[in-house]
């Protein structure tokens, strides 16, 4: 409690020291908040389905009839191959050429083992992030077809893709901006308080020296 009282007294007495630093802190905090752009992030998820021929019996009749009953390791392996292809420098270059200039990531869904790919786009322009994600979705389906066509797979035997989660609306990401703004604000506040305490300590030391100097002649006279 004594420390709190001392701090309050120092701030009241040395406000002319703390106030300018507090004003500078406010200006610096506003500058950092304005300088660091707000980031937006949008996500989508696609899945892979077995080929039409993969769910047919030898006689041509449906063996399962439902491709969602035919998930297997081969589809997961294909999804892994596709994510690696999407994360390649070549894919990034082609996507930029198509207008998807924001940073993106493609990864297997961590919380759902299977042939499910999460697509994430991050940028500083909400509309551009949404457009980039739509471009990435189309490119993903295109690359899945291209990989199989290059291997000589017939259309009826090709693995297909479908959208599980439609592109989300780009949402703000405070993880980058907020820590920087808080860091500047806290550092400035601490500097303001410490400067007031330092000024008060220097003033107290001066008062003590003056008091000692004034008391010294009287002490000599009594002796």
PDB file of C-alpha atoms in Angstrom:
ATOM      1  CA  UNK A   1       0.000   0.000   0.000  1.00  0.00           C
ATOM      2  CA  UNK A   2       2.901   2.334   0.824  1.00  0.00           C
ATOM      3  CA  UNK A   3       4.386   1.727  -2.601  1.00  0.00           C
ATOM      4  CA  UNK A   4       1.070   2.569  -4.266  1.00  0.00           C
ATOM      5  CA  UNK A   5       0.796   5.811  -2.281  1.00  0.00           C
ATOM      6  CA  UNK A   6       4.345   6.723  -3.196  1.00  0.00           C
ATOM      7  CA  UNK A   7       3.649   6.017  -6.840  1.00  0.00           C
ATOM      8  CA  UNK A   8       0.502   8.136  -6.803  1.00  0.00           C
ATOM      9  CA  UNK A   9       2.297  10.986  -5.039  1.00  0.00           C
ATOM     10  CA  UNK A  10       5.149  10.857  -7.547  1.00  0.00           C
ATOM     11  CA  UNK A  11       2.756  10.971 -10.487  1.00  0.00           C
ATOM     12  CA  UNK A  12       0.866  13.930  -8.984  1.00  0.00           C
ATOM     13  CA  UNK A  13       4.005  15.880  -8.232  1.00  0.00           C
ATOM     14  CA  UNK A  14       5.862  15.029 -11.440  1.00  0.00           C
ATOM     15  CA  UNK A  15       2.937  15.062 -13.846  1.00  0.00           C
ATOM     16  CA  UNK A  16       4.853  17.426 -16.132  1.00  0.00           C
ATOM     17  CA  UNK A  17       7.350  14.588 -16.697  1.00  0.00           C
ATOM     18  CA  UNK A  18       4.886  11.715 -17.095  1.00  0.00           C
ATOM     19  CA  UNK A  19       2.292  13.575 -19.166  1.00  0.00           C
ATOM     20  CA  UNK A  20       4.490  14.295 -22.228  1.00  0.00           C
ATOM     21  CA  UNK A  21       5.671  10.688 -22.292  1.00  0.00           C
ATOM     22  CA  UNK A  22       2.075   9.502 -22.004  1.00  0.00           C
ATOM     23  CA  UNK A  23       1.146  11.725 -24.950  1.00  0.00           C
ATOM     24  CA  UNK A  24       4.055  10.342 -26.972  1.00  0.00           C
ATOM     25  CA  UNK A  25       2.932   6.831 -26.051  1.00  0.00           C
ATOM     26  CA  UNK A  26      -0.575   7.565 -27.277  1.00  0.00           C
ATOM     27  CA  UNK A  27       0.777   8.937 -30.555  1.00  0.00           C
ATOM     28  CA  UNK A  28       3.147   5.992 -31.031  1.00  0.00           C
ATOM     29  CA  UNK A  29       0.372   3.506 -30.289  1.00  0.00           C
ATOM     30  CA  UNK A  30      -1.901   5.157 -32.848  1.00  0.00           C
ATOM     31  CA  UNK A  31       0.927   5.183 -35.398  1.00  0.00           C
ATOM     32  CA  UNK A  32       1.624   1.476 -34.923  1.00  0.00           C
ATOM     33  CA  UNK A  33      -2.072   0.649 -35.158  1.00  0.00           C
ATOM     34  CA  UNK A  34      -2.288   2.624 -38.397  1.00  0.00           C
ATOM     35  CA  UNK A  35       0.974   1.300 -39.866  1.00  0.00           C
ATOM     36  CA  UNK A  36       0.332  -2.410 -39.362  1.00  0.00           C
ATOM     37  CA  UNK A  37      -2.491  -3.373 -41.736  1.00  0.00           C
ATOM     38  CA  UNK A  38      -5.413  -5.452 -40.554  1.00  0.00           C
ATOM     39  CA  UNK A  39      -5.167  -9.036 -41.762  1.00  0.00           C
ATOM     40  CA  UNK A  40      -8.109 -11.059 -43.016  1.00  0.00           C
ATOM     41  CA  UNK A  41      -8.357 -14.820 -43.289  1.00  0.00           C
ATOM     42  CA  UNK A  42     -10.825 -17.073 -45.077  1.00  0.00           C
ATOM     43  CA  UNK A  43     -11.061 -20.853 -45.217  1.00  0.00           C
ATOM     44  CA  UNK A  44     -12.676 -23.590 -47.236  1.00  0.00           C
ATOM     45  CA  UNK A  45     -12.510 -27.365 -47.181  1.00  0.00           C
ATOM     46  CA  UNK A  46     -12.644 -29.821 -50.042  1.00  0.00           C
ATOM     47  CA  UNK A  47     -12.838 -33.586 -50.025  1.00  0.00           C
ATOM     48  CA  UNK A  48     -12.020 -36.316 -52.506  1.00  0.00           C
ATOM     49  CA  UNK A  49     -14.453 -38.929 -53.752  1.00  0.00           C
ATOM     50  CA  UNK A  50     -13.756 -42.271 -55.370  1.00  0.00           C
ATOM     51  CA  UNK A  51     -14.156 -42.457 -59.133  1.00  0.00           C
ATOM     52  CA  UNK A  52     -17.430 -43.593 -60.640  1.00  0.00           C
ATOM     53  CA  UNK A  53     -15.763 -46.828 -61.667  1.00  0.00           C
ATOM     54  CA  UNK A  54     -14.516 -47.284 -58.120  1.00  0.00           C
ATOM     55  CA  UNK A  55     -18.023 -47.781 -56.787  1.00  0.00           C
ATOM     56  CA  UNK A  56     -19.188 -50.118 -59.552  1.00  0.00           C
ATOM     57  CA  UNK A  57     -19.229 -53.902 -59.423  1.00  0.00           C
ATOM     58  CA  UNK A  58     -17.666 -56.054 -62.110  1.00  0.00           C
ATOM     59  CA  UNK A  59     -21.030 -56.484 -63.759  1.00  0.00           C
ATOM     60  CA  UNK A  60     -21.447 -52.719 -64.018  1.00  0.00           C
ATOM     61  CA  UNK A  61     -24.040 -52.580 -61.281  1.00  0.00           C
ATOM     62  CA  UNK A  62     -23.377 -50.361 -58.264  1.00  0.00           C
ATOM     63  CA  UNK A  63     -21.396 -52.222 -55.648  1.00  0.00           C
ATOM     64  CA  UNK A  64     -21.899 -49.553 -53.036  1.00  0.00           C
ATOM     65  CA  UNK A  65     -23.968 -47.042 -54.918  1.00  0.00           C
ATOM     66  CA  UNK A  66     -22.678 -44.255 -52.684  1.00  0.00           C
ATOM     67  CA  UNK A  67     -19.158 -42.837 -53.131  1.00  0.00           C
ATOM     68  CA  UNK A  68     -19.171 -41.634 -49.522  1.00  0.00           C
ATOM     69  CA  UNK A  69     -19.009 -45.290 -48.492  1.00  0.00           C
ATOM     70  CA  UNK A  70     -15.816 -45.767 -50.483  1.00  0.00           C
ATOM     71  CA  UNK A  71     -13.366 -43.619 -48.539  1.00  0.00           C
ATOM     72  CA  UNK A  72     -10.016 -45.322 -48.232  1.00  0.00           C
ATOM     73  CA  UNK A  73      -6.284 -44.883 -47.801  1.00  0.00           C
ATOM     74  CA  UNK A  74      -5.800 -44.275 -51.529  1.00  0.00           C
ATOM     75  CA  UNK A  75      -7.979 -41.163 -51.371  1.00  0.00           C
ATOM     76  CA  UNK A  76      -6.057 -39.855 -48.357  1.00  0.00           C
ATOM     77  CA  UNK A  77      -2.754 -40.442 -50.144  1.00  0.00           C
ATOM     78  CA  UNK A  78      -4.081 -38.586 -53.175  1.00  0.00           C
ATOM     79  CA  UNK A  79      -5.185 -35.694 -50.963  1.00  0.00           C
ATOM     80  CA  UNK A  80      -1.699 -35.550 -49.456  1.00  0.00           C
ATOM     81  CA  UNK A  81      -0.147 -35.514 -52.929  1.00  0.00           C
ATOM     82  CA  UNK A  82      -2.500 -32.728 -53.984  1.00  0.00           C
ATOM     83  CA  UNK A  83      -1.684 -30.542 -50.960  1.00  0.00           C
ATOM     84  CA  UNK A  84       2.037 -30.881 -51.659  1.00  0.00           C
ATOM     85  CA  UNK A  85       1.445 -29.863 -55.244  1.00  0.00           C
ATOM     86  CA  UNK A  86      -0.605 -26.850 -54.179  1.00  0.00           C
ATOM     87  CA  UNK A  87       2.114 -25.725 -51.772  1.00  0.00           C
ATOM     88  CA  UNK A  88       4.821 -25.868 -54.440  1.00  0.00           C
ATOM     89  CA  UNK A  89       6.476 -22.696 -55.820  1.00  0.00           C
ATOM     90  CA  UNK A  90       5.138 -23.555 -59.273  1.00  0.00           C
ATOM     91  CA  UNK A  91       1.558 -23.581 -58.011  1.00  0.00           C
ATOM     92  CA  UNK A  92       2.094 -20.304 -56.148  1.00  0.00           C
ATOM     93  CA  UNK A  93       3.444 -18.684 -59.313  1.00  0.00           C
ATOM     94  CA  UNK A  94       0.513 -19.873 -61.401  1.00  0.00           C
ATOM     95  CA  UNK A  95      -1.992 -18.732 -58.820  1.00  0.00           C
ATOM     96  CA  UNK A  96      -0.426 -15.277 -58.744  1.00  0.00           C
ATOM     97  CA  UNK A  97      -0.719 -15.166 -62.523  1.00  0.00           C
ATOM     98  CA  UNK A  98      -4.432 -15.926 -62.127  1.00  0.00           C
ATOM     99  CA  UNK A  99      -4.869 -13.076 -59.655  1.00  0.00           C
ATOM    100  CA  UNK A 100      -4.566 -14.960 -56.353  1.00  0.00           C
ATOM    101  CA  UNK A 101      -1.854 -12.734 -54.913  1.00  0.00           C
ATOM    102  CA  UNK A 102      -2.521 -13.356 -51.219  1.00  0.00           C
ATOM    103  CA  UNK A 103      -0.621 -15.911 -49.182  1.00  0.00           C
ATOM    104  CA  UNK A 104      -2.325 -19.281 -48.886  1.00  0.00           C
ATOM    105  CA  UNK A 105      -1.884 -22.725 -47.388  1.00  0.00           C
ATOM    106  CA  UNK A 106      -3.234 -26.160 -48.219  1.00  0.00           C
ATOM    107  CA  UNK A 107      -3.139 -28.909 -45.619  1.00  0.00           C
ATOM    108  CA  UNK A 108      -4.852 -32.127 -44.680  1.00  0.00           C
ATOM    109  CA  UNK A 109      -7.570 -31.497 -42.127  1.00  0.00           C
ATOM    110  CA  UNK A 110      -5.984 -32.209 -38.747  1.00  0.00           C
ATOM    111  CA  UNK A 111      -9.240 -32.910 -36.919  1.00  0.00           C
ATOM    112  CA  UNK A 112     -10.754 -35.225 -39.548  1.00  0.00           C
ATOM    113  CA  UNK A 113      -8.523 -38.044 -40.814  1.00  0.00           C
ATOM    114  CA  UNK A 114      -9.376 -38.741 -44.412  1.00  0.00           C
ATOM    115  CA  UNK A 115      -9.143 -37.174 -47.874  1.00  0.00           C
ATOM    116  CA  UNK A 116     -10.094 -33.703 -46.653  1.00  0.00           C
ATOM    117  CA  UNK A 117      -8.063 -30.624 -47.552  1.00  0.00           C
ATOM    118  CA  UNK A 118      -8.264 -27.297 -45.741  1.00  0.00           C
ATOM    119  CA  UNK A 119      -7.536 -24.238 -47.873  1.00  0.00           C
ATOM    120  CA  UNK A 120      -6.612 -20.998 -46.100  1.00  0.00           C
ATOM    121  CA  UNK A 121      -5.972 -17.572 -47.599  1.00  0.00           C
ATOM    122  CA  UNK A 122      -4.592 -14.594 -45.654  1.00  0.00           C
ATOM    123  CA  UNK A 123      -4.261 -10.989 -46.818  1.00  0.00           C
ATOM    124  CA  UNK A 124      -4.885  -7.348 -46.000  1.00  0.00           C
ATOM    125  CA  UNK A 125      -7.794  -6.752 -48.390  1.00  0.00           C
ATOM    126  CA  UNK A 126     -11.073  -8.468 -47.548  1.00  0.00           C
ATOM    127  CA  UNK A 127     -12.361  -8.605 -51.134  1.00  0.00           C
ATOM    128  CA  UNK A 128      -9.034  -9.820 -52.493  1.00  0.00           C
ATOM    129  CA  UNK A 129      -8.852 -12.581 -49.880  1.00  0.00           C
ATOM    130  CA  UNK A 130     -12.292 -13.835 -50.907  1.00  0.00           C
ATOM    131  CA  UNK A 131     -11.360 -13.712 -54.594  1.00  0.00           C
ATOM    132  CA  UNK A 132      -8.069 -15.513 -53.985  1.00  0.00           C
ATOM    133  CA  UNK A 133      -9.829 -18.297 -52.104  1.00  0.00           C
ATOM    134  CA  UNK A 134     -12.290 -18.845 -54.953  1.00  0.00           C
ATOM    135  CA  UNK A 135      -9.377 -18.967 -57.391  1.00  0.00           C
ATOM    136  CA  UNK A 136      -7.567 -21.455 -55.152  1.00  0.00           C
ATOM    137  CA  UNK A 137     -10.648 -23.670 -55.004  1.00  0.00           C
ATOM    138  CA  UNK A 138     -10.899 -23.793 -58.777  1.00  0.00           C
ATOM    139  CA  UNK A 139      -7.174 -24.410 -59.143  1.00  0.00           C
ATOM    140  CA  UNK A 140      -7.366 -27.296 -56.661  1.00  0.00           C
ATOM    141  CA  UNK A 141     -10.005 -29.103 -58.720  1.00  0.00           C
ATOM    142  CA  UNK A 142      -8.075 -28.364 -61.890  1.00  0.00           C
ATOM    143  CA  UNK A 143      -4.844 -29.789 -60.506  1.00  0.00           C
ATOM    144  CA  UNK A 144      -6.565 -32.951 -59.294  1.00  0.00           C
ATOM    145  CA  UNK A 145      -7.790 -33.577 -62.826  1.00  0.00           C
ATOM    146  CA  UNK A 146      -4.434 -32.640 -64.379  1.00  0.00           C
ATOM    147  CA  UNK A 147      -2.470 -35.048 -62.176  1.00  0.00           C
ATOM    148  CA  UNK A 148      -4.664 -37.961 -63.166  1.00  0.00           C
ATOM    149  CA  UNK A 149      -4.855 -37.011 -66.845  1.00  0.00           C
ATOM    150  CA  UNK A 150      -1.066 -36.876 -67.000  1.00  0.00           C
ATOM    151  CA  UNK A 151      -0.985 -40.408 -65.603  1.00  0.00           C
ATOM    152  CA  UNK A 152      -3.349 -41.597 -68.334  1.00  0.00           C
ATOM    153  CA  UNK A 153      -6.374 -42.128 -66.096  1.00  0.00           C
ATOM    154  CA  UNK A 154      -9.654 -42.235 -67.994  1.00  0.00           C
ATOM    155  CA  UNK A 155     -12.369 -39.724 -66.986  1.00  0.00           C
ATOM    156  CA  UNK A 156     -14.588 -42.482 -65.582  1.00  0.00           C
ATOM    157  CA  UNK A 157     -11.759 -43.645 -63.306  1.00  0.00           C
ATOM    158  CA  UNK A 158     -10.718 -40.223 -62.038  1.00  0.00           C
ATOM    159  CA  UNK A 159     -10.965 -39.277 -58.381  1.00  0.00           C
ATOM    160  CA  UNK A 160     -13.308 -36.326 -57.930  1.00  0.00           C
ATOM    161  CA  UNK A 161     -13.324 -33.370 -55.571  1.00  0.00           C
ATOM    162  CA  UNK A 162     -16.224 -31.671 -53.842  1.00  0.00           C
ATOM    163  CA  UNK A 163     -16.603 -28.715 -51.505  1.00  0.00           C
ATOM    164  CA  UNK A 164     -17.269 -29.703 -47.895  1.00  0.00           C
ATOM    165  CA  UNK A 165     -17.149 -26.217 -46.382  1.00  0.00           C
ATOM    166  CA  UNK A 166     -17.890 -23.299 -48.668  1.00  0.00           C
ATOM    167  CA  UNK A 167     -15.520 -20.326 -48.509  1.00  0.00           C
ATOM    168  CA  UNK A 168     -15.997 -18.467 -45.264  1.00  0.00           C
ATOM    169  CA  UNK A 169     -16.316 -14.704 -45.084  1.00  0.00           C
ATOM    170  CA  UNK A 170     -12.855 -13.181 -44.515  1.00  0.00           C
ATOM    171  CA  UNK A 171     -12.470 -12.485 -40.804  1.00  0.00           C
ATOM    172  CA  UNK A 172     -10.037 -10.132 -39.103  1.00  0.00           C
ATOM    173  CA  UNK A 173      -6.945 -11.666 -37.526  1.00  0.00           C
ATOM    174  CA  UNK A 174      -5.753  -9.702 -34.467  1.00  0.00           C
ATOM    175  CA  UNK A 175      -2.843 -12.037 -33.727  1.00  0.00           C
ATOM    176  CA  UNK A 176      -0.334  -9.807 -35.534  1.00  0.00           C
ATOM    177  CA  UNK A 177      -1.607  -6.309 -34.836  1.00  0.00           C
ATOM    178  CA  UNK A 178      -2.830  -6.472 -31.237  1.00  0.00           C
ATOM    179  CA  UNK A 179       0.464  -7.652 -29.630  1.00  0.00           C
ATOM    180  CA  UNK A 180       2.401  -4.872 -31.361  1.00  0.00           C
ATOM    181  CA  UNK A 181      -0.072  -2.192 -30.288  1.00  0.00           C
ATOM    182  CA  UNK A 182      -0.222  -3.491 -26.712  1.00  0.00           C
ATOM    183  CA  UNK A 183       3.560  -3.743 -26.575  1.00  0.00           C
ATOM    184  CA  UNK A 184       4.020  -0.083 -27.507  1.00  0.00           C
ATOM    185  CA  UNK A 185       1.277   1.045 -25.119  1.00  0.00           C
ATOM    186  CA  UNK A 186       2.625  -0.948 -22.166  1.00  0.00           C
ATOM    187  CA  UNK A 187       6.230   0.094 -22.809  1.00  0.00           C
ATOM    188  CA  UNK A 188       5.206   3.747 -22.996  1.00  0.00           C
ATOM    189  CA  UNK A 189       3.127   3.511 -19.822  1.00  0.00           C
ATOM    190  CA  UNK A 190       5.984   1.903 -17.920  1.00  0.00           C
ATOM    191  CA  UNK A 191       8.398   4.549 -19.212  1.00  0.00           C
ATOM    192  CA  UNK A 192       6.039   7.321 -18.092  1.00  0.00           C
ATOM    193  CA  UNK A 193       5.726   5.904 -14.576  1.00  0.00           C
ATOM    194  CA  UNK A 194       9.446   5.218 -14.225  1.00  0.00           C
ATOM    195  CA  UNK A 195      10.327   8.699 -15.442  1.00  0.00           C
ATOM    196  CA  UNK A 196       8.048  10.231 -12.811  1.00  0.00           C
ATOM    197  CA  UNK A 197       9.601   8.049 -10.099  1.00  0.00           C
ATOM    198  CA  UNK A 198      13.101   8.914 -11.275  1.00  0.00           C
ATOM    199  CA  UNK A 199      12.339  12.629 -11.306  1.00  0.00           C
ATOM    200  CA  UNK A 200      10.892  12.410  -7.807  1.00  0.00           C
ATOM    201  CA  UNK A 201      13.915  10.450  -6.564  1.00  0.00           C
ATOM    202  CA  UNK A 202      16.297  13.062  -7.982  1.00  0.00           C
ATOM    203  CA  UNK A 203      14.257  15.863  -6.410  1.00  0.00           C
ATOM    204  CA  UNK A 204      14.196  14.054  -3.056  1.00  0.00           C
ATOM    205  CA  UNK A 205      17.969  13.614  -3.171  1.00  0.00           C
ATOM    206  CA  UNK A 206      18.423  17.318  -3.868  1.00  0.00           C
ATOM    207  CA  UNK A 207      16.135  18.221  -0.979  1.00  0.00           C
ATOM    208  CA  UNK A 208      18.104  15.962   1.313  1.00  0.00           C
ATOM    209  CA  UNK A 209      21.405  17.555   0.269  1.00  0.00           C
ATOM    210  CA  UNK A 210      20.008  21.050   0.797  1.00  0.00           C
ATOM    211  CA  UNK A 211      18.672  20.090   4.210  1.00  0.00           C
ATOM    212  CA  UNK A 212      22.020  18.633   5.176  1.00  0.00           C
ATOM    213  CA  UNK A 213      23.838  21.742   3.977  1.00  0.00           C
ATOM    214  CA  UNK A 214      21.525  24.016   5.962  1.00  0.00           C
ATOM    215  CA  UNK A 215      21.878  21.937   9.126  1.00  0.00           C
ATOM    216  CA  UNK A 216      25.679  21.802   9.011  1.00  0.00           C
ATOM    217  CA  UNK A 217      26.441  25.417  10.264  1.00  0.00           C
ATOM    218  CA  UNK A 218      24.149  25.024  13.246  1.00  0.00           C
ATOM    219  CA  UNK A 219      25.804  21.785  14.187  1.00  0.00           C
ATOM    220  CA  UNK A 220      29.250  23.423  14.116  1.00  0.00           C
ATOM    221  CA  UNK A 221      28.020  26.357  16.256  1.00  0.00           C
ATOM    222  CA  UNK A 222      26.689  24.083  18.991  1.00  0.00           C
ATOM    223  CA  UNK A 223      29.991  22.219  19.055  1.00  0.00           C
TER     224      UNK A 223
END
